[in-house]
Amino acid sequence: MSTCTTASRDLDEPLAGTAATARTWLLIEQPGPWGAKALTSSHLDPDVGRALEAAADGTGVRVALVRRPGRHADRHTQPRRQVYVAHTAPGDAWLRSAVITAPEELLALDFAALGAGVHGGFGAPHEGAPLALVCTNGKRDRCCAVLGRPLASELALSGEEGVWEVTHLGGHRFSPTLLVLPYGYAYGRTTAAEVKGILETVRAGRVVTDGCRGSSAWDRPGQAAELAVRRAVREDAADALTVVRTEAVEGDTPRWKVTLAHVDGRRWLVTVAQGTSAPPRPESCGAALGSPARMDVVAIREVPAPLG
């Protein structure tokens, strides 16, 4: 039976510019089953889930639930929960962890500050392996469970540290999908061997562009532009490139001019156009056929750095 994932793969749908957007991620351990909207349809108190969603709205923070790979006991209480907060901006990426006893404690956080990269002393610096978050929420789309859960289990059983299942990363049709923290790069159609290579590279402060959907720190035109420049100049240092601005260009179809800066002073102006994927395909299993938007890089030009 055809799935949204097989259709996307067979049609060679591009991955660049499809990552979720979030400057900062707040991850809360929640074992047990997850519903389609996990913050309000899991064993997490739905009132707390709604309050966390409201607190994060418009701040640049994205809240997600995580659990360890494997079978999940259907427990309604969890006495101690692992929590991570990660900021993904290049040059200021950080990952902090804490253990809490009640999720409502997190409502005291300053979400606007977290989104701006100010952790306010929350928890302690994470000193372990990078986090590998594999989307496994089958209630959002069955491909996430059918493809994501075996990947997460294989990584964990192989001894890879920092592996968690996560509720939703978007782009079901690119399953299995992966987010790596602290740098915030997302990947699609990944295998265990590829994930191991990605994590080894992250430990060295570098980025793998093959199979990459983009950095969650940027909007989608910025994601596509950054990956294009990385490939053009063969730059893999995680902190090397910053999206300075994204400007919409007037016209009949969506188009943007994206300015990127390198830490060595170089700059590029990248033109990104929004296209439509053809022929039509389902964006999720069971959904009607559609034409998902795609980010097409149509020009890359190096430009002089500003004076002063």
mmCIF file of C-alpha atoms in Angstrom:
data_model
loop_
_atom_site.group_PDB
_atom_site.id
_atom_site.type_symbol
_atom_site.label_atom_id
_atom_site.label_comp_id
_atom_site.label_asym_id
_atom_site.label_seq_id
_atom_site.Cartn_x
_atom_site.Cartn_y
_atom_site.Cartn_z
ATOM 1 C CA MET A 1 0.000 0.000 0.000
ATOM 2 C CA SER A 2 1.374 3.395 -1.006
ATOM 3 C CA THR A 3 2.098 5.910 1.748
ATOM 4 C CA CYS A 4 2.838 9.621 1.790
ATOM 5 C CA THR A 5 6.498 8.739 2.386
ATOM 6 C CA THR A 6 6.835 6.423 -0.589
ATOM 7 C CA ALA A 7 5.105 8.941 -2.841
ATOM 8 C CA SER A 8 7.424 11.754 -1.745
ATOM 9 C CA ARG A 9 10.521 9.578 -2.134
ATOM 10 C CA ASP A 10 9.491 8.180 -5.505
ATOM 11 C CA LEU A 11 8.826 11.692 -6.795
ATOM 12 C CA ASP A 12 12.183 12.881 -5.398
ATOM 13 C CA GLU A 13 10.604 15.774 -3.503
ATOM 14 C CA PRO A 14 13.370 18.118 -2.258
ATOM 15 C CA LEU A 15 14.045 18.288 1.472
ATOM 16 C CA ALA A 16 15.657 21.729 1.776
ATOM 17 C CA GLY A 17 13.470 24.385 3.354
ATOM 18 C CA THR A 18 11.012 22.005 5.016
ATOM 19 C CA ALA A 19 12.175 22.017 8.660
ATOM 20 C CA ALA A 20 10.029 23.206 11.547
ATOM 21 C CA THR A 21 10.875 26.753 12.628
ATOM 22 C CA ALA A 22 11.922 27.394 16.226
ATOM 23 C CA ARG A 23 14.824 29.358 17.633
ATOM 24 C CA THR A 24 14.433 27.516 20.931
ATOM 25 C CA TRP A 25 13.089 24.051 21.779
ATOM 26 C CA LEU A 26 11.537 23.059 25.111
ATOM 27 C CA LEU A 27 11.382 19.267 25.424
ATOM 28 C CA ILE A 28 9.437 17.578 28.217
ATOM 29 C CA GLU A 29 9.635 13.871 29.001
ATOM 30 C CA GLN A 30 6.190 12.263 28.775
ATOM 31 C CA PRO A 31 6.038 8.460 28.499
ATOM 32 C CA GLY A 32 2.935 6.600 27.423
ATOM 33 C CA PRO A 33 0.720 7.163 24.379
ATOM 34 C CA TRP A 34 0.524 10.429 22.490
ATOM 35 C CA GLY A 35 -2.478 11.750 20.613
ATOM 36 C CA ALA A 36 -2.371 13.781 17.412
ATOM 37 C CA LYS A 37 -2.001 16.997 19.447
ATOM 38 C CA ALA A 38 0.263 15.533 22.085
ATOM 39 C CA LEU A 39 0.441 18.484 24.477
ATOM 40 C CA THR A 40 -3.292 18.159 25.105
ATOM 41 C CA SER A 41 -3.871 14.487 24.248
ATOM 42 C CA SER A 42 -1.374 12.491 26.284
ATOM 43 C CA HIS A 43 -0.995 11.762 29.980
ATOM 44 C CA LEU A 44 0.329 15.296 30.405
ATOM 45 C CA ASP A 45 -2.370 17.370 32.120
ATOM 46 C CA PRO A 46 -4.175 18.990 29.146
ATOM 47 C CA ASP A 47 -4.634 22.236 31.084
ATOM 48 C CA VAL A 48 -0.868 22.412 31.560
ATOM 49 C CA GLY A 49 -0.358 21.534 27.900
ATOM 50 C CA ARG A 50 -2.656 24.331 26.766
ATOM 51 C CA ALA A 51 -0.948 26.785 29.118
ATOM 52 C CA LEU A 52 2.485 25.832 27.753
ATOM 53 C CA GLU A 53 1.257 26.297 24.196
ATOM 54 C CA ALA A 54 -0.130 29.725 25.086
ATOM 55 C CA ALA A 55 3.061 30.753 26.892
ATOM 56 C CA ALA A 56 5.228 29.771 23.918
ATOM 57 C CA ASP A 57 3.025 31.357 21.254
ATOM 58 C CA GLY A 58 4.883 34.044 19.318
ATOM 59 C CA THR A 59 8.087 33.734 21.363
ATOM 60 C CA GLY A 60 10.182 31.579 19.028
ATOM 61 C CA VAL A 61 9.934 28.647 21.465
ATOM 62 C CA ARG A 62 8.493 25.313 20.349
ATOM 63 C CA VAL A 63 7.304 22.863 23.006
ATOM 64 C CA ALA A 64 7.424 19.124 22.313
ATOM 65 C CA LEU A 65 7.142 15.901 24.288
ATOM 66 C CA VAL A 66 9.854 13.250 24.295
ATOM 67 C CA ARG A 67 10.155 9.675 25.545
ATOM 68 C CA ARG A 68 12.815 7.003 25.522
ATOM 69 C CA PRO A 69 12.756 4.565 22.582
ATOM 70 C CA GLY A 70 11.056 1.222 23.093
ATOM 71 C CA ARG A 71 7.767 0.040 24.508
ATOM 72 C CA HIS A 72 5.955 2.567 26.667
ATOM 73 C CA ALA A 73 4.108 1.575 29.799
ATOM 74 C CA ASP A 74 0.740 3.282 29.933
ATOM 75 C CA ARG A 75 1.461 5.059 33.217
ATOM 76 C CA HIS A 76 -0.661 8.036 34.176
ATOM 77 C CA THR A 77 1.917 9.400 36.615
ATOM 78 C CA GLN A 78 5.572 10.210 36.054
ATOM 79 C CA PRO A 79 7.343 11.200 39.283
ATOM 80 C CA ARG A 80 10.438 12.697 37.659
ATOM 81 C CA ARG A 81 10.763 14.099 34.156
ATOM 82 C CA GLN A 82 13.765 15.005 32.067
ATOM 83 C CA VAL A 83 13.507 18.453 30.489
ATOM 84 C CA TYR A 84 15.762 20.021 27.870
ATOM 85 C CA VAL A 85 15.924 23.576 26.566
ATOM 86 C CA ALA A 86 17.968 24.217 23.434
ATOM 87 C CA HIS A 87 18.703 27.476 21.619
ATOM 88 C CA THR A 88 19.793 27.013 18.006
ATOM 89 C CA ALA A 89 21.168 30.379 16.838
ATOM 90 C CA PRO A 90 24.647 30.042 15.266
ATOM 91 C CA GLY A 91 27.381 31.327 17.561
ATOM 92 C CA ASP A 92 25.001 31.173 20.525
ATOM 93 C CA ALA A 93 23.703 27.609 20.415
ATOM 94 C CA TRP A 94 23.284 25.969 23.806
ATOM 95 C CA LEU A 95 21.581 22.993 25.385
ATOM 96 C CA ARG A 96 20.579 22.800 29.035
ATOM 97 C CA SER A 97 18.885 20.051 31.011
ATOM 98 C CA ALA A 98 16.949 19.674 34.243
ATOM 99 C CA VAL A 99 14.845 17.132 36.082
ATOM 100 C CA ILE A 100 11.460 18.289 37.361
ATOM 101 C CA THR A 101 8.655 16.693 39.320
ATOM 102 C CA ALA A 102 5.721 18.728 37.976
ATOM 103 C CA PRO A 103 5.367 20.077 34.409
ATOM 104 C CA GLU A 104 3.506 23.137 35.666
ATOM 105 C CA GLU A 105 6.848 24.321 37.085
ATOM 106 C CA LEU A 106 7.789 25.194 33.501
ATOM 107 C CA LEU A 107 5.061 27.835 33.306
ATOM 108 C CA ALA A 108 7.288 30.047 35.445
ATOM 109 C CA LEU A 109 9.863 30.245 32.645
ATOM 110 C CA ASP A 110 10.304 33.483 30.718
ATOM 111 C CA PHE A 111 9.407 32.182 27.258
ATOM 112 C CA ALA A 112 10.213 35.458 25.482
ATOM 113 C CA ALA A 113 13.711 35.391 26.983
ATOM 114 C CA LEU A 114 14.189 31.735 26.041
ATOM 115 C CA GLY A 115 13.215 32.516 22.469
ATOM 116 C CA ALA A 116 15.812 35.291 22.435
ATOM 117 C CA GLY A 117 18.502 32.900 23.687
ATOM 118 C CA VAL A 118 18.531 33.876 27.377
ATOM 119 C CA HIS A 119 18.177 30.770 29.537
ATOM 120 C CA GLY A 120 17.987 32.623 32.859
ATOM 121 C CA GLY A 121 19.962 29.932 34.656
ATOM 122 C CA PHE A 122 17.493 27.159 33.920
ATOM 123 C CA GLY A 123 18.927 23.738 34.669
ATOM 124 C CA ALA A 124 22.564 23.042 33.894
ATOM 125 C CA PRO A 125 24.602 22.801 30.687
ATOM 126 C CA HIS A 126 24.091 19.476 28.956
ATOM 127 C CA GLU A 127 27.466 17.756 28.823
ATOM 128 C CA GLY A 128 26.445 14.492 27.179
ATOM 129 C CA ALA A 129 26.000 13.477 23.567
ATOM 130 C CA PRO A 130 24.007 15.616 21.117
ATOM 131 C CA LEU A 131 20.296 14.897 21.199
ATOM 132 C CA ALA A 132 18.868 12.867 18.327
ATOM 133 C CA LEU A 133 15.100 13.349 18.279
ATOM 134 C CA VAL A 134 13.197 10.955 16.025
ATOM 135 C CA CYS A 135 9.536 11.700 15.295
ATOM 136 C CA THR A 136 7.433 8.641 16.190
ATOM 137 C CA ASN A 137 3.945 10.081 16.670
ATOM 138 C CA GLY A 138 1.797 7.664 14.691
ATOM 139 C CA LYS A 139 -1.348 9.547 15.674
ATOM 140 C CA ARG A 140 -0.136 12.420 13.486
ATOM 141 C CA ASP A 141 0.787 10.102 10.629
ATOM 142 C CA ARG A 142 1.361 6.369 10.538
ATOM 143 C CA CYS A 143 4.660 6.792 8.638
ATOM 144 C CA CYS A 144 6.166 8.443 11.723
ATOM 145 C CA ALA A 145 5.463 5.317 13.773
ATOM 146 C CA VAL A 146 6.150 2.695 11.100
ATOM 147 C CA LEU A 147 9.468 4.256 10.075
ATOM 148 C CA GLY A 148 10.441 6.401 13.052
ATOM 149 C CA ARG A 149 10.092 3.947 15.930
ATOM 150 C CA PRO A 150 12.331 1.249 14.403
ATOM 151 C CA LEU A 151 14.975 3.898 13.677
ATOM 152 C CA ALA A 152 14.903 5.219 17.253
ATOM 153 C CA SER A 153 15.068 1.674 18.654
ATOM 154 C CA GLU A 154 17.944 0.662 16.384
ATOM 155 C CA LEU A 155 19.954 3.734 17.392
ATOM 156 C CA ALA A 156 19.319 3.166 21.101
ATOM 157 C CA LEU A 157 20.115 -0.559 20.943
ATOM 158 C CA SER A 158 23.377 0.194 19.136
ATOM 159 C CA GLY A 159 24.507 2.242 22.132
ATOM 160 C CA GLU A 160 23.981 5.673 20.612
ATOM 161 C CA GLU A 161 23.423 8.144 23.449
ATOM 162 C CA GLY A 162 20.999 11.045 23.418
ATOM 163 C CA VAL A 163 18.295 9.290 21.383
ATOM 164 C CA TRP A 164 14.679 10.235 22.132
ATOM 165 C CA GLU A 165 11.353 9.812 20.434
ATOM 166 C CA VAL A 166 9.631 13.166 19.861
ATOM 167 C CA THR A 167 6.016 14.101 19.214
ATOM 168 C CA HIS A 168 6.059 16.089 15.983
ATOM 169 C CA LEU A 169 8.664 17.598 13.661
ATOM 170 C CA GLY A 170 6.423 18.220 10.647
ATOM 171 C CA GLY A 171 6.850 16.775 7.185
ATOM 172 C CA HIS A 172 5.407 13.289 7.724
ATOM 173 C CA ARG A 173 6.128 12.469 4.092
ATOM 174 C CA PHE A 174 9.864 12.741 4.779
ATOM 175 C CA SER A 175 9.792 10.063 7.505
ATOM 176 C CA PRO A 176 11.763 9.005 9.333
ATOM 177 C CA THR A 177 12.470 12.586 10.394
ATOM 178 C CA LEU A 178 15.152 13.674 12.818
ATOM 179 C CA LEU A 179 16.111 16.825 14.726
ATOM 180 C CA VAL A 180 19.612 17.165 16.169
ATOM 181 C CA LEU A 181 20.298 19.521 19.057
ATOM 182 C CA PRO A 182 21.881 21.855 20.005
ATOM 183 C CA TYR A 183 22.350 23.128 16.437
ATOM 184 C CA GLY A 184 18.758 22.475 15.381
ATOM 185 C CA TYR A 185 19.297 20.876 11.968
ATOM 186 C CA ALA A 186 16.498 18.602 10.795
ATOM 187 C CA TYR A 187 16.827 15.606 8.486
ATOM 188 C CA GLY A 188 14.513 13.416 6.456
ATOM 189 C CA ARG A 189 14.533 9.886 5.018
ATOM 190 C CA THR A 190 17.321 8.939 7.415
ATOM 191 C CA THR A 191 18.849 5.545 8.125
ATOM 192 C CA ALA A 192 20.602 4.494 11.334
ATOM 193 C CA ALA A 193 23.995 4.577 9.606
ATOM 194 C CA GLU A 194 23.327 8.085 8.320
ATOM 195 C CA VAL A 195 22.210 9.288 11.752
ATOM 196 C CA LYS A 196 25.405 7.951 13.306
ATOM 197 C CA GLY A 197 27.394 9.919 10.755
ATOM 198 C CA ILE A 198 25.349 13.045 11.430
ATOM 199 C CA LEU A 199 25.900 12.771 15.185
ATOM 200 C CA GLU A 200 29.629 12.139 14.790
ATOM 201 C CA THR A 201 29.850 15.293 12.682
ATOM 202 C CA VAL A 202 27.807 17.308 15.200
ATOM 203 C CA ARG A 203 30.205 16.300 17.974
ATOM 204 C CA ALA A 204 32.906 18.039 15.942
ATOM 205 C CA GLY A 205 30.767 21.184 15.618
ATOM 206 C CA ARG A 206 29.939 20.536 11.975
ATOM 207 C CA VAL A 207 26.872 19.975 9.818
ATOM 208 C CA VAL A 208 25.990 17.243 7.325
ATOM 209 C CA THR A 209 24.032 18.734 4.429
ATOM 210 C CA ASP A 210 23.033 15.452 2.748
ATOM 211 C CA GLY A 211 19.424 14.685 3.659
ATOM 212 C CA CYS A 212 19.159 17.976 5.564
ATOM 213 C CA ARG A 213 15.839 19.817 5.689
ATOM 214 C CA GLY A 214 17.347 22.967 7.190
ATOM 215 C CA SER A 215 18.054 24.692 10.486
ATOM 216 C CA SER A 216 15.051 25.416 12.674
ATOM 217 C CA ALA A 217 16.650 28.766 13.558
ATOM 218 C CA TRP A 218 15.609 30.178 10.171
ATOM 219 C CA ASP A 219 12.389 30.649 8.259
ATOM 220 C CA ARG A 220 11.928 28.284 5.337
ATOM 221 C CA PRO A 221 13.426 30.522 2.618
ATOM 222 C CA GLY A 222 16.393 31.040 4.953
ATOM 223 C CA GLN A 223 16.751 27.292 5.496
ATOM 224 C CA ALA A 224 16.960 26.630 1.764
ATOM 225 C CA ALA A 225 19.330 29.555 1.186
ATOM 226 C CA GLU A 226 21.705 28.543 3.969
ATOM 227 C CA LEU A 227 21.965 24.957 2.742
ATOM 228 C CA ALA A 228 22.575 26.160 -0.807
ATOM 229 C CA VAL A 229 25.437 28.413 0.276
ATOM 230 C CA ARG A 230 26.928 25.661 2.446
ATOM 231 C CA ARG A 231 27.005 23.339 -0.546
ATOM 232 C CA ALA A 232 28.265 26.008 -2.944
ATOM 233 C CA VAL A 233 31.253 26.997 -0.810
ATOM 234 C CA ARG A 234 31.709 23.607 0.913
ATOM 235 C CA GLU A 235 31.226 25.031 4.390
ATOM 236 C CA ASP A 236 30.253 22.603 7.160
ATOM 237 C CA ALA A 237 31.140 24.486 10.364
ATOM 238 C CA ALA A 238 27.922 24.778 12.379
ATOM 239 C CA ASP A 239 28.519 28.365 13.484
ATOM 240 C CA ALA A 240 29.853 29.682 10.174
ATOM 241 C CA LEU A 241 26.712 31.084 8.553
ATOM 242 C CA THR A 242 23.948 33.389 9.723
ATOM 243 C CA VAL A 243 20.792 34.459 7.920
ATOM 244 C CA VAL A 244 20.931 38.235 8.297
ATOM 245 C CA ARG A 245 17.532 38.972 6.770
ATOM 246 C CA THR A 246 14.835 37.601 4.517
ATOM 247 C CA GLU A 247 13.014 40.103 2.311
ATOM 248 C CA ALA A 248 9.885 39.310 0.292
ATOM 249 C CA VAL A 249 9.997 40.332 -3.375
ATOM 250 C CA GLU A 250 6.826 41.623 -4.996
ATOM 251 C CA GLY A 251 5.477 39.511 -7.817
ATOM 252 C CA ASP A 252 2.905 36.970 -8.910
ATOM 253 C CA THR A 253 4.589 34.118 -7.032
ATOM 254 C CA PRO A 254 6.237 34.159 -3.599
ATOM 255 C CA ARG A 255 9.928 35.015 -3.861
ATOM 256 C CA TRP A 256 12.533 36.176 -1.338
ATOM 257 C CA LYS A 257 15.969 37.744 -1.218
ATOM 258 C CA VAL A 258 17.928 36.133 1.618
ATOM 259 C CA THR A 259 21.159 37.707 2.890
ATOM 260 C CA LEU A 260 23.650 35.374 4.556
ATOM 261 C CA ALA A 261 26.837 36.311 6.385
ATOM 262 C CA HIS A 262 29.912 34.190 7.084
ATOM 263 C CA VAL A 263 31.965 34.634 10.249
ATOM 264 C CA ASP A 264 34.936 35.539 8.014
ATOM 265 C CA GLY A 265 33.055 38.564 6.619
ATOM 266 C CA ARG A 266 31.826 37.164 3.303
ATOM 267 C CA ARG A 267 28.191 37.742 2.315
ATOM 268 C CA TRP A 268 25.789 36.264 -0.196
ATOM 269 C CA LEU A 269 22.446 37.295 -1.620
ATOM 270 C CA VAL A 270 20.313 34.256 -2.386
ATOM 271 C CA THR A 271 17.092 34.338 -4.398
ATOM 272 C CA VAL A 272 14.540 31.750 -3.267
ATOM 273 C CA ALA A 273 11.262 31.122 -5.058
ATOM 274 C CA GLN A 274 8.304 29.140 -3.783
ATOM 275 C CA GLY A 275 7.304 26.455 -6.229
ATOM 276 C CA THR A 276 4.707 23.704 -6.120
ATOM 277 C CA SER A 277 5.506 20.026 -6.150
ATOM 278 C CA ALA A 278 4.093 18.146 -9.126
ATOM 279 C CA PRO A 279 2.452 15.810 -9.803
ATOM 280 C CA PRO A 280 0.052 15.968 -6.839
ATOM 281 C CA ARG A 281 0.789 13.699 -3.870
ATOM 282 C CA PRO A 282 -0.593 13.282 -0.332
ATOM 283 C CA GLU A 283 1.108 15.434 2.307
ATOM 284 C CA SER A 284 -0.047 12.934 4.956
ATOM 285 C CA CYS A 285 -1.308 9.381 4.774
ATOM 286 C CA GLY A 286 -5.023 9.376 4.048
ATOM 287 C CA ALA A 287 -5.056 13.039 2.984
ATOM 288 C CA ALA A 288 -6.304 14.239 -0.364
ATOM 289 C CA LEU A 289 -3.759 14.732 -3.133
ATOM 290 C CA GLY A 290 -2.112 18.126 -3.026
ATOM 291 C CA SER A 291 0.843 20.134 -4.340
ATOM 292 C CA PRO A 292 3.113 20.903 -1.369
ATOM 293 C CA ALA A 293 5.079 24.137 -1.508
ATOM 294 C CA ARG A 294 8.808 23.826 -2.138
ATOM 295 C CA MET A 295 11.676 26.266 -1.705
ATOM 296 C CA ASP A 296 13.715 26.563 -4.908
ATOM 297 C CA VAL A 297 17.030 28.424 -4.850
ATOM 298 C CA VAL A 298 17.291 30.188 -8.207
ATOM 299 C CA ALA A 299 20.393 32.370 -7.714
ATOM 300 C CA ILE A 300 23.367 32.756 -5.361
ATOM 301 C CA ARG A 301 25.526 35.869 -5.602
ATOM 302 C CA GLU A 302 28.406 36.893 -3.366
ATOM 303 C CA VAL A 303 28.092 40.553 -2.382
ATOM 304 C CA PRO A 304 30.429 43.017 -0.683
ATOM 305 C CA ALA A 305 30.321 43.137 3.101
ATOM 306 C CA PRO A 306 28.893 46.385 4.529
ATOM 307 C CA LEU A 307 31.404 49.045 5.476
ATOM 308 C CA GLY A 308 32.052 49.839 9.116
#
